[in-house]
């Protein structure tokens, strides 16, 4: 009913305060989940990219920094290491990411671009004024300097072996 939507000035101030407190968390989670598209396989039939949780946190923080620099978010706190670590832990609890302490990767059904897009859209509804859609096809690792450097490291390690 309409009565549920009414708030006096004090209640509005409390709501604004709580929104201000939670906004960096919601924003960081939205950005982090959307950035998981970089772990999608480049081609059908390939496995999703896996990496250490520490490298994933670094990549997600880099994505959040880029979102701040491009104006996608005005909340620099969204790249806080603790918030991003919590987002990764949530991804693991929800079964979006799985693996070991050394390597994590997208789990079914989220290793599929369409399913990951649905999840990102659900989380994105809570973000203020930000388009939550992700591209239907994942960006190549060259689109992310961090993932490109991982590819180079992987190539160098393979050459040594």
Short mmCIF file of N, CA, C and O in Angstrom, two decimals, residues 53-116:
data_model
loop_
_atom_site.label_atom_id
_atom_site.label_comp_id
_atom_site.label_asym_id
_atom_site.label_seq_id
_atom_site.Cartn_x
_atom_site.Cartn_y
_atom_site.Cartn_z
N UNK A 53 42.86 -16.71 -6.23
CA UNK A 53 41.95 -15.71 -5.65
C UNK A 53 42.62 -14.33 -5.50
O UNK A 53 41.98 -13.31 -5.72
N UNK A 54 43.91 -14.33 -5.16
CA UNK A 54 44.61 -13.05 -5.02
C UNK A 54 44.70 -12.29 -6.33
O UNK A 54 44.50 -11.07 -6.38
N UNK A 55 44.99 -13.01 -7.42
CA UNK A 55 45.03 -12.37 -8.73
C UNK A 55 43.65 -11.91 -9.16
O UNK A 55 43.50 -10.87 -9.80
N UNK A 56 42.63 -12.68 -8.81
CA UNK A 56 41.26 -12.28 -9.15
C UNK A 56 40.88 -11.00 -8.41
O UNK A 56 40.33 -10.08 -9.00
N UNK A 57 41.22 -10.93 -7.13
CA UNK A 57 40.94 -9.71 -6.36
C UNK A 57 41.66 -8.52 -7.00
O UNK A 57 41.06 -7.45 -7.17
N UNK A 58 42.92 -8.71 -7.40
CA UNK A 58 43.67 -7.62 -8.04
C UNK A 58 43.00 -7.19 -9.35
O UNK A 58 42.89 -6.00 -9.64
N UNK A 59 42.56 -8.17 -10.14
CA UNK A 59 41.90 -7.85 -11.41
C UNK A 59 40.58 -7.12 -11.18
O UNK A 59 40.27 -6.15 -11.89
N UNK A 60 39.82 -7.55 -10.18
CA UNK A 60 38.54 -6.90 -9.89
C UNK A 60 38.76 -5.49 -9.36
O UNK A 60 37.99 -4.58 -9.68
N UNK A 61 39.79 -5.30 -8.57
CA UNK A 61 40.10 -3.95 -8.07
C UNK A 61 40.51 -3.04 -9.23
O UNK A 61 40.14 -1.87 -9.27
N UNK A 62 41.27 -3.60 -10.17
CA UNK A 62 41.67 -2.82 -11.34
C UNK A 62 40.43 -2.42 -12.15
O UNK A 62 40.33 -1.29 -12.62
N UNK A 63 39.48 -3.33 -12.27
CA UNK A 63 38.23 -3.03 -12.98
C UNK A 63 37.46 -1.93 -12.25
O UNK A 63 36.91 -1.02 -12.88
N UNK A 64 37.40 -2.01 -10.92
CA UNK A 64 36.71 -0.99 -10.14
C UNK A 64 37.41 0.36 -10.27
O UNK A 64 36.75 1.40 -10.37
N UNK A 65 38.74 0.37 -10.28
CA UNK A 65 39.49 1.62 -10.48
C UNK A 65 39.14 2.22 -11.84
O UNK A 65 38.92 3.42 -11.96
N UNK A 66 39.11 1.37 -12.87
CA UNK A 66 38.76 1.84 -14.22
C UNK A 66 37.34 2.39 -14.24
O UNK A 66 37.09 3.41 -14.90
N UNK A 67 36.42 1.74 -13.52
CA UNK A 67 35.04 2.23 -13.46
C UNK A 67 34.99 3.62 -12.83
O UNK A 67 34.22 4.48 -13.26
N UNK A 68 35.83 3.84 -11.84
CA UNK A 68 35.89 5.15 -11.19
C UNK A 68 36.47 6.19 -12.16
O UNK A 68 35.93 7.29 -12.32
N UNK A 69 37.56 5.84 -12.82
CA UNK A 69 38.23 6.79 -13.72
C UNK A 69 37.39 7.14 -14.94
O UNK A 69 37.50 8.23 -15.47
N UNK A 70 36.55 6.23 -15.38
CA UNK A 70 35.69 6.49 -16.54
C UNK A 70 34.36 7.11 -16.16
O UNK A 70 33.56 7.44 -17.03
N UNK A 71 34.10 7.25 -14.85
CA UNK A 71 32.86 7.86 -14.39
C UNK A 71 31.70 6.89 -14.26
O UNK A 71 30.58 7.31 -13.97
N UNK A 72 31.95 5.60 -14.47
CA UNK A 72 30.87 4.62 -14.29
C UNK A 72 30.39 4.62 -12.85
O UNK A 72 29.22 4.39 -12.57
N UNK A 73 31.31 4.87 -11.94
CA UNK A 73 30.97 5.00 -10.53
C UNK A 73 31.65 6.24 -9.98
O UNK A 73 32.72 6.64 -10.48
N UNK A 74 31.05 6.85 -8.99
CA UNK A 74 31.67 7.99 -8.32
C UNK A 74 32.21 7.57 -6.96
O UNK A 74 32.68 8.41 -6.19
N UNK A 75 32.15 6.27 -6.68
CA UNK A 75 32.52 5.76 -5.37
C UNK A 75 33.87 5.05 -5.43
O UNK A 75 33.95 3.87 -5.76
N UNK A 76 34.92 5.77 -5.11
CA UNK A 76 36.25 5.16 -5.16
C UNK A 76 36.38 4.01 -4.16
O UNK A 76 37.13 3.07 -4.37
N UNK A 77 35.58 4.05 -3.10
CA UNK A 77 35.61 2.98 -2.10
C UNK A 77 35.24 1.63 -2.71
O UNK A 77 35.52 0.58 -2.13
N UNK A 78 34.63 1.64 -3.88
CA UNK A 78 34.23 0.39 -4.54
C UNK A 78 35.43 -0.49 -4.89
O UNK A 78 35.26 -1.67 -5.15
N UNK A 79 36.62 0.08 -4.90
CA UNK A 79 37.81 -0.72 -5.22
C UNK A 79 38.58 -1.12 -3.96
O UNK A 79 39.68 -1.64 -4.05
N UNK A 80 37.97 -0.91 -2.80
CA UNK A 80 38.61 -1.29 -1.54
C UNK A 80 38.94 -2.78 -1.54
O UNK A 80 38.10 -3.61 -1.89
N UNK A 81 40.14 -3.12 -1.14
CA UNK A 81 40.56 -4.52 -1.16
C UNK A 81 39.65 -5.38 -0.29
O UNK A 81 39.31 -6.51 -0.66
N UNK A 82 39.22 -4.88 0.85
CA UNK A 82 38.35 -5.66 1.73
C UNK A 82 36.97 -5.89 1.12
O UNK A 82 36.43 -6.99 1.22
N UNK A 83 36.42 -4.87 0.48
CA UNK A 83 35.12 -5.04 -0.15
C UNK A 83 35.23 -6.04 -1.30
O UNK A 83 34.37 -6.92 -1.45
N UNK A 84 36.27 -5.93 -2.11
CA UNK A 84 36.43 -6.84 -3.24
C UNK A 84 36.69 -8.26 -2.76
O UNK A 84 36.14 -9.22 -3.32
N UNK A 85 37.48 -8.42 -1.69
CA UNK A 85 37.68 -9.78 -1.13
C UNK A 85 36.36 -10.37 -0.66
O UNK A 85 36.09 -11.56 -0.86
N UNK A 86 35.53 -9.55 -0.03
CA UNK A 86 34.22 -10.02 0.40
C UNK A 86 33.35 -10.40 -0.79
O UNK A 86 32.58 -11.37 -0.72
N UNK A 87 33.44 -9.64 -1.88
CA UNK A 87 32.67 -9.97 -3.08
C UNK A 87 33.10 -11.33 -3.62
O UNK A 87 32.27 -12.16 -3.99
N UNK A 88 34.41 -11.59 -3.64
CA UNK A 88 34.92 -12.88 -4.11
C UNK A 88 34.44 -14.00 -3.18
O UNK A 88 34.02 -15.07 -3.64
N UNK A 89 34.48 -13.77 -1.87
CA UNK A 89 33.99 -14.78 -0.92
C UNK A 89 32.50 -15.05 -1.15
O UNK A 89 32.06 -16.21 -1.10
N UNK A 90 31.73 -14.01 -1.44
CA UNK A 90 30.31 -14.19 -1.73
C UNK A 90 30.13 -14.99 -3.01
O UNK A 90 29.28 -15.89 -3.08
N UNK A 91 30.93 -14.71 -4.02
CA UNK A 91 30.87 -15.47 -5.27
C UNK A 91 31.13 -16.96 -5.02
O UNK A 91 30.49 -17.82 -5.62
N UNK A 92 32.05 -17.24 -4.11
CA UNK A 92 32.35 -18.63 -3.78
C UNK A 92 31.20 -19.26 -3.00
O UNK A 92 30.81 -20.39 -3.28
N UNK A 93 30.65 -18.54 -2.02
CA UNK A 93 29.52 -19.06 -1.24
C UNK A 93 28.30 -19.33 -2.12
O UNK A 93 27.58 -20.30 -1.91
N UNK A 94 28.07 -18.48 -3.09
CA UNK A 94 26.92 -18.62 -3.98
C UNK A 94 27.15 -19.67 -5.06
O UNK A 94 26.25 -19.95 -5.84
N UNK A 95 28.36 -20.20 -5.16
CA UNK A 95 28.64 -21.20 -6.18
C UNK A 95 28.93 -20.63 -7.55
O UNK A 95 28.97 -21.36 -8.54
N UNK A 96 29.15 -19.33 -7.63
CA UNK A 96 29.51 -18.70 -8.90
C UNK A 96 30.95 -19.05 -9.24
O UNK A 96 31.29 -19.35 -10.39
N UNK A 97 31.81 -19.03 -8.22
CA UNK A 97 33.21 -19.41 -8.36
C UNK A 97 33.45 -20.68 -7.55
O UNK A 97 32.87 -20.86 -6.48
N UNK A 98 34.30 -21.51 -8.05
CA UNK A 98 34.69 -22.72 -7.32
C UNK A 98 36.14 -23.01 -7.60
O UNK A 98 36.80 -22.31 -8.37
N UNK A 99 36.63 -24.03 -6.98
CA UNK A 99 38.02 -24.42 -7.19
C UNK A 99 38.69 -24.71 -5.88
O UNK A 99 38.07 -25.22 -4.94
N UNK A 100 39.95 -24.35 -5.80
CA UNK A 100 40.76 -24.60 -4.62
C UNK A 100 41.23 -23.27 -4.04
O UNK A 100 40.92 -22.21 -4.58
N UNK A 101 42.03 -23.35 -2.99
CA UNK A 101 42.61 -22.12 -2.44
C UNK A 101 43.61 -21.50 -3.40
O UNK A 101 43.87 -20.31 -3.35
N UNK A 102 44.15 -22.32 -4.31
CA UNK A 102 45.16 -21.83 -5.25
C UNK A 102 44.55 -21.30 -6.56
O UNK A 102 45.11 -20.42 -7.18
N UNK A 103 43.43 -21.88 -6.99
CA UNK A 103 42.84 -21.51 -8.28
C UNK A 103 41.31 -21.49 -8.16
O UNK A 103 40.73 -22.41 -7.60
N UNK A 104 40.70 -20.44 -8.70
CA UNK A 104 39.24 -20.38 -8.77
C UNK A 104 38.83 -20.18 -10.23
O UNK A 104 39.59 -19.64 -11.03
N UNK A 105 37.62 -20.63 -10.54
CA UNK A 105 37.09 -20.49 -11.89
C UNK A 105 35.57 -20.42 -11.82
O UNK A 105 34.98 -20.78 -10.80
N UNK A 106 34.96 -19.94 -12.87
CA UNK A 106 33.50 -19.90 -12.94
C UNK A 106 32.94 -21.32 -12.92
O UNK A 106 33.50 -22.22 -13.54
N UNK A 107 31.85 -21.48 -12.22
CA UNK A 107 31.18 -22.78 -12.12
C UNK A 107 29.88 -22.75 -12.93
O UNK A 107 29.29 -21.69 -13.13
N UNK A 108 29.44 -23.94 -13.35
CA UNK A 108 28.17 -24.05 -14.04
C UNK A 108 27.07 -23.59 -13.09
O UNK A 108 27.16 -23.84 -11.89
N UNK A 109 26.10 -22.91 -13.54
CA UNK A 109 25.81 -22.53 -14.92
C UNK A 109 26.45 -21.20 -15.32
O UNK A 109 26.26 -20.73 -16.43
N UNK A 110 27.23 -20.59 -14.42
CA UNK A 110 27.73 -19.23 -14.66
C UNK A 110 28.93 -19.17 -15.61
O UNK A 110 29.37 -18.09 -15.98
N UNK A 111 29.42 -20.32 -16.04
CA UNK A 111 30.48 -20.35 -17.05
C UNK A 111 29.87 -20.13 -18.43
O UNK A 111 30.57 -20.16 -19.42
N UNK A 112 28.57 -19.87 -18.46
CA UNK A 112 27.83 -19.58 -19.68
C UNK A 112 27.51 -18.08 -19.67
O UNK A 112 26.99 -17.56 -18.68
N UNK A 113 27.80 -17.38 -20.78
CA UNK A 113 27.62 -15.93 -20.83
C UNK A 113 26.18 -15.51 -20.53
O UNK A 113 25.96 -14.53 -19.81
N UNK A 114 25.20 -16.25 -21.04
CA UNK A 114 23.80 -15.88 -20.80
C UNK A 114 23.42 -15.98 -19.33
O UNK A 114 22.75 -15.11 -18.78
N UNK A 115 23.86 -17.06 -18.68
CA UNK A 115 23.54 -17.24 -17.26
C UNK A 115 24.26 -16.21 -16.40
O UNK A 115 23.69 -15.68 -15.44
N UNK A 116 25.51 -15.92 -16.74
CA UNK A 116 26.25 -14.90 -15.99
C UNK A 116 25.60 -13.54 -16.18
O UNK A 116 25.47 -12.77 -15.23
#
